[in-house]
Coordinates of N, CA and C in Angstrom, one line a residue:
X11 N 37.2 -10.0 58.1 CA 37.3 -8.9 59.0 C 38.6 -8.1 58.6
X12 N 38.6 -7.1 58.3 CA 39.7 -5.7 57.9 C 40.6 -5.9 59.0
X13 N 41.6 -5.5 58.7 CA 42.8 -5.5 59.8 C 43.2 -4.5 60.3
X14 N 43.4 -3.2 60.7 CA 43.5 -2.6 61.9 C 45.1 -1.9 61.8
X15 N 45.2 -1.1 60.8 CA 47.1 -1.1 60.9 C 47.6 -0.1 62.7
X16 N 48.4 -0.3 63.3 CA 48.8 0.5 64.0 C 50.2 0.9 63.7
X17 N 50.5 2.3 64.0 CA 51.7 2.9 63.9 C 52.7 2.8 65.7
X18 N 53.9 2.8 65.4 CA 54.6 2.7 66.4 C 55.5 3.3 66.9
X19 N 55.9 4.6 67.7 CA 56.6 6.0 67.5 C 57.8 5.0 67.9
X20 N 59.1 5.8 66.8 CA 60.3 5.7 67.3 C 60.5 6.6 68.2
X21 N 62.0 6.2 69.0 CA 62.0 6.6 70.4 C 62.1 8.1 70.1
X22 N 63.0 9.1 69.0 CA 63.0 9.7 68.5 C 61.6 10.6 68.8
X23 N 60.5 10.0 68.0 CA 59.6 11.0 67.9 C 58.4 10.9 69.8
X24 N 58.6 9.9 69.7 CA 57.9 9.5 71.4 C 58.3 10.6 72.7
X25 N 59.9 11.1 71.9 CA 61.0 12.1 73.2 C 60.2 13.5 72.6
X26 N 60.5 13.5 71.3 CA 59.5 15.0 70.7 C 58.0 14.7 71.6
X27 N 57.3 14.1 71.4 CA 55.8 14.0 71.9 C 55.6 14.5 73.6
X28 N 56.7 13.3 73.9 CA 56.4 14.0 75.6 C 57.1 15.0 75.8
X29 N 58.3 16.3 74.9 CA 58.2 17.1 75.4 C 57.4 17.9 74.9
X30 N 56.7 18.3 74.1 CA 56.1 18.8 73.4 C 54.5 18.7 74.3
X31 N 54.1 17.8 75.1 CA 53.5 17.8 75.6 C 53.7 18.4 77.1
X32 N 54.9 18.4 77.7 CA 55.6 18.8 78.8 C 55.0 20.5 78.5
X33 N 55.3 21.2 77.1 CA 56.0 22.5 77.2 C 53.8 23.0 77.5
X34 N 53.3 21.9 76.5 CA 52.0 22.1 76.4 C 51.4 22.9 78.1
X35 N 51.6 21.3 78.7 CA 51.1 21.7 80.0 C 51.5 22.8 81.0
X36 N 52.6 22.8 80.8 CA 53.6 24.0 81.7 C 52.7 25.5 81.2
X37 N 52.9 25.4 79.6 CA 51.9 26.8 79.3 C 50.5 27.1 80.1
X38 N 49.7 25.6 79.9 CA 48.5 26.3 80.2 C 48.8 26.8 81.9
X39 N 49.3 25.6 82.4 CA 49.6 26.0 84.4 C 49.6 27.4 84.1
X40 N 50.4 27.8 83.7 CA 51.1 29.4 83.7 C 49.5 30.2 83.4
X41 N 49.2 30.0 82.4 CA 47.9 30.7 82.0 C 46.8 30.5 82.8
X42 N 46.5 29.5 83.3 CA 45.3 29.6 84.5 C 46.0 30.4 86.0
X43 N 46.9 30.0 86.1 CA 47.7 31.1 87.5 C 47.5 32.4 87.2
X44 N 48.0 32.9 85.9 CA 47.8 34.1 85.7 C 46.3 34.4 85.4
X45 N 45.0 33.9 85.4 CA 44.2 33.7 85.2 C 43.3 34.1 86.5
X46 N 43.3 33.4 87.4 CA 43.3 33.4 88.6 C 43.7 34.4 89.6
X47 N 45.1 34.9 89.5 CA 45.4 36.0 90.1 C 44.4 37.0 89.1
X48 N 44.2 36.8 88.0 CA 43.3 38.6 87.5 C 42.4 38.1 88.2
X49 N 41.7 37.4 88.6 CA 40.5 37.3 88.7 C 40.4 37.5 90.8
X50 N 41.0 37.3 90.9 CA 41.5 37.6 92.7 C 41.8 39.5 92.6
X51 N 42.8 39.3 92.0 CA 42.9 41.5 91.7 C 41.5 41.8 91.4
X52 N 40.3 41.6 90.8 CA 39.2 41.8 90.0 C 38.1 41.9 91.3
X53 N 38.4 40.5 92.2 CA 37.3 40.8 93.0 C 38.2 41.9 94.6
X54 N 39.2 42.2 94.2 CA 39.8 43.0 95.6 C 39.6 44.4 94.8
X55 N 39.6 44.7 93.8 CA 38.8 45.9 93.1 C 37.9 46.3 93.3
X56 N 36.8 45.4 93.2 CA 35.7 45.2 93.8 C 35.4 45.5 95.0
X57 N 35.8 45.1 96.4 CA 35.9 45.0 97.2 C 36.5 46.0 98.0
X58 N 37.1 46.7 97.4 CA 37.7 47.9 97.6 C 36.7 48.9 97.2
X59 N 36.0 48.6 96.1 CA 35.2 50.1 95.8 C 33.9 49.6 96.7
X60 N 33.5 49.0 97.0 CA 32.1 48.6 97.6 C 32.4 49.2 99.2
X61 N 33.7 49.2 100.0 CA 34.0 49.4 100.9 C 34.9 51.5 101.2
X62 N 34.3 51.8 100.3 CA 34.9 53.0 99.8 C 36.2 53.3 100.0
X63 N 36.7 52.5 99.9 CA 38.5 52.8 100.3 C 38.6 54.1 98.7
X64 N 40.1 55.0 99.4 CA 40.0 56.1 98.5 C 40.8 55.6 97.8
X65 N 40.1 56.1 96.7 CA 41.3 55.9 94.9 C 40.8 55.2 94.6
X66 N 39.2 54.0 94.7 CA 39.2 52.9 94.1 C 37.5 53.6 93.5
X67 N 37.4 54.3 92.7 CA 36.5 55.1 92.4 C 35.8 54.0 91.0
X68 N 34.2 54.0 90.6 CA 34.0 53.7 89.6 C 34.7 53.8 88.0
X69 N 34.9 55.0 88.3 CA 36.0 55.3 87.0 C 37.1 54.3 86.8
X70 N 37.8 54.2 88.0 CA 39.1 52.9 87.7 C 38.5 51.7 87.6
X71 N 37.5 51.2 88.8 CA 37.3 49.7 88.7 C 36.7 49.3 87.5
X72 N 35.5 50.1 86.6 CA 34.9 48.9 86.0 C 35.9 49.1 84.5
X73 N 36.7 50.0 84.2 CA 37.0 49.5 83.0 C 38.4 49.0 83.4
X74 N 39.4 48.7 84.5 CA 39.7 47.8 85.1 C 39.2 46.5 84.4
X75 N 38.1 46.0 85.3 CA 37.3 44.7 85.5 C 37.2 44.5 83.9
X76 N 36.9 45.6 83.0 CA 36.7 44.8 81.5 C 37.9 44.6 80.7
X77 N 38.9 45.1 81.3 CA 40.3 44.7 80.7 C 40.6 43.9 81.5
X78 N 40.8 43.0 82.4 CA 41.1 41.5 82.6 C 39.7 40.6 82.3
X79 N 38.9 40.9 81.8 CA 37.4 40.4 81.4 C 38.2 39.9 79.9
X80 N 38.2 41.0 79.1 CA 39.0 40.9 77.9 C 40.2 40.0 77.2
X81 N 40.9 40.3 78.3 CA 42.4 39.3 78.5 C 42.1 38.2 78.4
X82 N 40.8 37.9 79.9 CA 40.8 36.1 80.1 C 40.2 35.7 79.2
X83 N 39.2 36.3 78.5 CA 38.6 35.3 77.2 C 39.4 35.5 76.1
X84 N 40.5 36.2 75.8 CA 41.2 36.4 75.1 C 42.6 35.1 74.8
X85 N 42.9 34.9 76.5 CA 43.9 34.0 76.7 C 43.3 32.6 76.8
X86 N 41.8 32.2 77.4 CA 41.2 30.9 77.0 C 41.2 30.7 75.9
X87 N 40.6 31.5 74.9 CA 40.5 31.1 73.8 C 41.8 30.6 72.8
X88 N 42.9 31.3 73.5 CA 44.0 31.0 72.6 C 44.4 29.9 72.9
X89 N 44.7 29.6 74.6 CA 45.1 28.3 75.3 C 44.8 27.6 75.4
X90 N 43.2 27.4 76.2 CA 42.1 26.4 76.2 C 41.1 26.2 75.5
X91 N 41.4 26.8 74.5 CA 40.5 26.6 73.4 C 41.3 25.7 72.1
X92 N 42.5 26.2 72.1 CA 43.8 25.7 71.1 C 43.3 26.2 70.2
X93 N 42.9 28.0 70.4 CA 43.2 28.4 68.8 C 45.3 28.9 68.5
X94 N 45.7 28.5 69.4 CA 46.8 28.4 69.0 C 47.5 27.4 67.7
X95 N 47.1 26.6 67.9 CA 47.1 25.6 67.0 C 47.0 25.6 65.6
X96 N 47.7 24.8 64.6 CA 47.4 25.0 63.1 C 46.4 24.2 62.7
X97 N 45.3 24.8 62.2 CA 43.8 24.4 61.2 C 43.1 24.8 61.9
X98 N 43.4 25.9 62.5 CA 41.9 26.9 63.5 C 41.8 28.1 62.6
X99 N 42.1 28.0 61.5 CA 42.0 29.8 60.6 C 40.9 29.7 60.6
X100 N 39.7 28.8 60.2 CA 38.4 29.6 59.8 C 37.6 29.6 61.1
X101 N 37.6 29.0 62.2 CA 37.2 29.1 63.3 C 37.8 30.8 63.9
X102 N 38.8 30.7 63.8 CA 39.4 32.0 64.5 C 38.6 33.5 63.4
X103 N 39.0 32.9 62.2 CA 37.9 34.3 61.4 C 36.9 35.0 62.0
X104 N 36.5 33.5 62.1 CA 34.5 33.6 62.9 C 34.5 34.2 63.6
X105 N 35.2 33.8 64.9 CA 35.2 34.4 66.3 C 35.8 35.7 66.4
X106 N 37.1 35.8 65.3 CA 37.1 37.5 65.3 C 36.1 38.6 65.0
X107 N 35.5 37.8 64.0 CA 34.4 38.8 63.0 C 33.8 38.9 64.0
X108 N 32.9 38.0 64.9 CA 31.9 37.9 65.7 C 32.4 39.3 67.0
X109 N 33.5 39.5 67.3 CA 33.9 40.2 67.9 C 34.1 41.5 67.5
X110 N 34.1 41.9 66.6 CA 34.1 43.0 66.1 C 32.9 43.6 65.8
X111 N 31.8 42.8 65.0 CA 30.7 43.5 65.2 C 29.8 43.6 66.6
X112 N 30.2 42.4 67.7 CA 30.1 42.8 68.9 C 30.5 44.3 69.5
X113 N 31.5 44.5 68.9 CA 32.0 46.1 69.5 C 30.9 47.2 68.7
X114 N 31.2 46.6 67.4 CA 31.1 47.8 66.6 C 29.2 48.0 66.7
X115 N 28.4 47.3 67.0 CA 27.2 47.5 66.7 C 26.4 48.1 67.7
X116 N 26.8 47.8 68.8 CA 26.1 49.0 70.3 C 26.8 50.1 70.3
X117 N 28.6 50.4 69.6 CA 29.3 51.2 69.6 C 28.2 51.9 68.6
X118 N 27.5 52.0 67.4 CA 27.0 52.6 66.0 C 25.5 53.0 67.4
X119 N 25.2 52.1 67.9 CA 23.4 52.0 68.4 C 23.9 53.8 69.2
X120 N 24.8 53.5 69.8 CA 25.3 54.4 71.4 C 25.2 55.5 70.6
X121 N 26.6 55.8 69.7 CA 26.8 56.8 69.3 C 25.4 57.5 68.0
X122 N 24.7 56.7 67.6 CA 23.0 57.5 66.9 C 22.6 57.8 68.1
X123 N 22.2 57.1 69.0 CA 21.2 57.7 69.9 C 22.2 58.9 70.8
X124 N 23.1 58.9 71.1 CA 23.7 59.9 72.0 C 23.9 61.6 70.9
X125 N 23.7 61.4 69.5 CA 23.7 62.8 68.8 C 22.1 62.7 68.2

């Protein structure tokens, strides 16, 4: 039967790990709070234009709503996704590329058919 080596952190690196894990968690808290409030502003946007309150006109709310739409999958992906992290380059490529011709290909459809 093969034996099994295990490694054993000095206290040194065990103090790096749990803070390092500390600063981890504290980020994301922050990032779903801030997450959460957009998304509370998003539906009182909402709720505001559905109820005609003045100033809250389609023009503001929905490209509003797609700029914190933007943001939150912007900041999951960085935070709760860990493309923060080092060895996410080719994954991150993908998902850029994927995003850009997302924009760019109804942006090409819109603008033929609109001339």
């Amino acid at each position: 039967m093969a034996e099994v080596e295990t490694y054993k952190r000095t206290p040194i690196e065990q103090d790096l790990f749990i803070r390092r894990s500390k600063e981890t968690m504290r980020g994301q808290v922050m990032m779903f709070s801030l997450m959460i409030f957009m998304t509370l502003v998003s539906f009182t946007f909402v709720v505001a234009y559905q109820q005609g309150v003045e100033g809250f006109s389609k023009y503001l709310v929905i490209p509003v709503l797609f700029l914190f739409a933007a943001v939150q999958v912007a900041l999951q992906l960085y935070y709760f996704m860990h493309m923060k992290d080092k060895g996410h380059g080719v994954p991150q490529m993908f998902m850029f590329t994927g995003a850009v011709f997302a924009f760019l290909i109804p942006l090409t459809f819109v603008t033929i058919v609109w001339w």
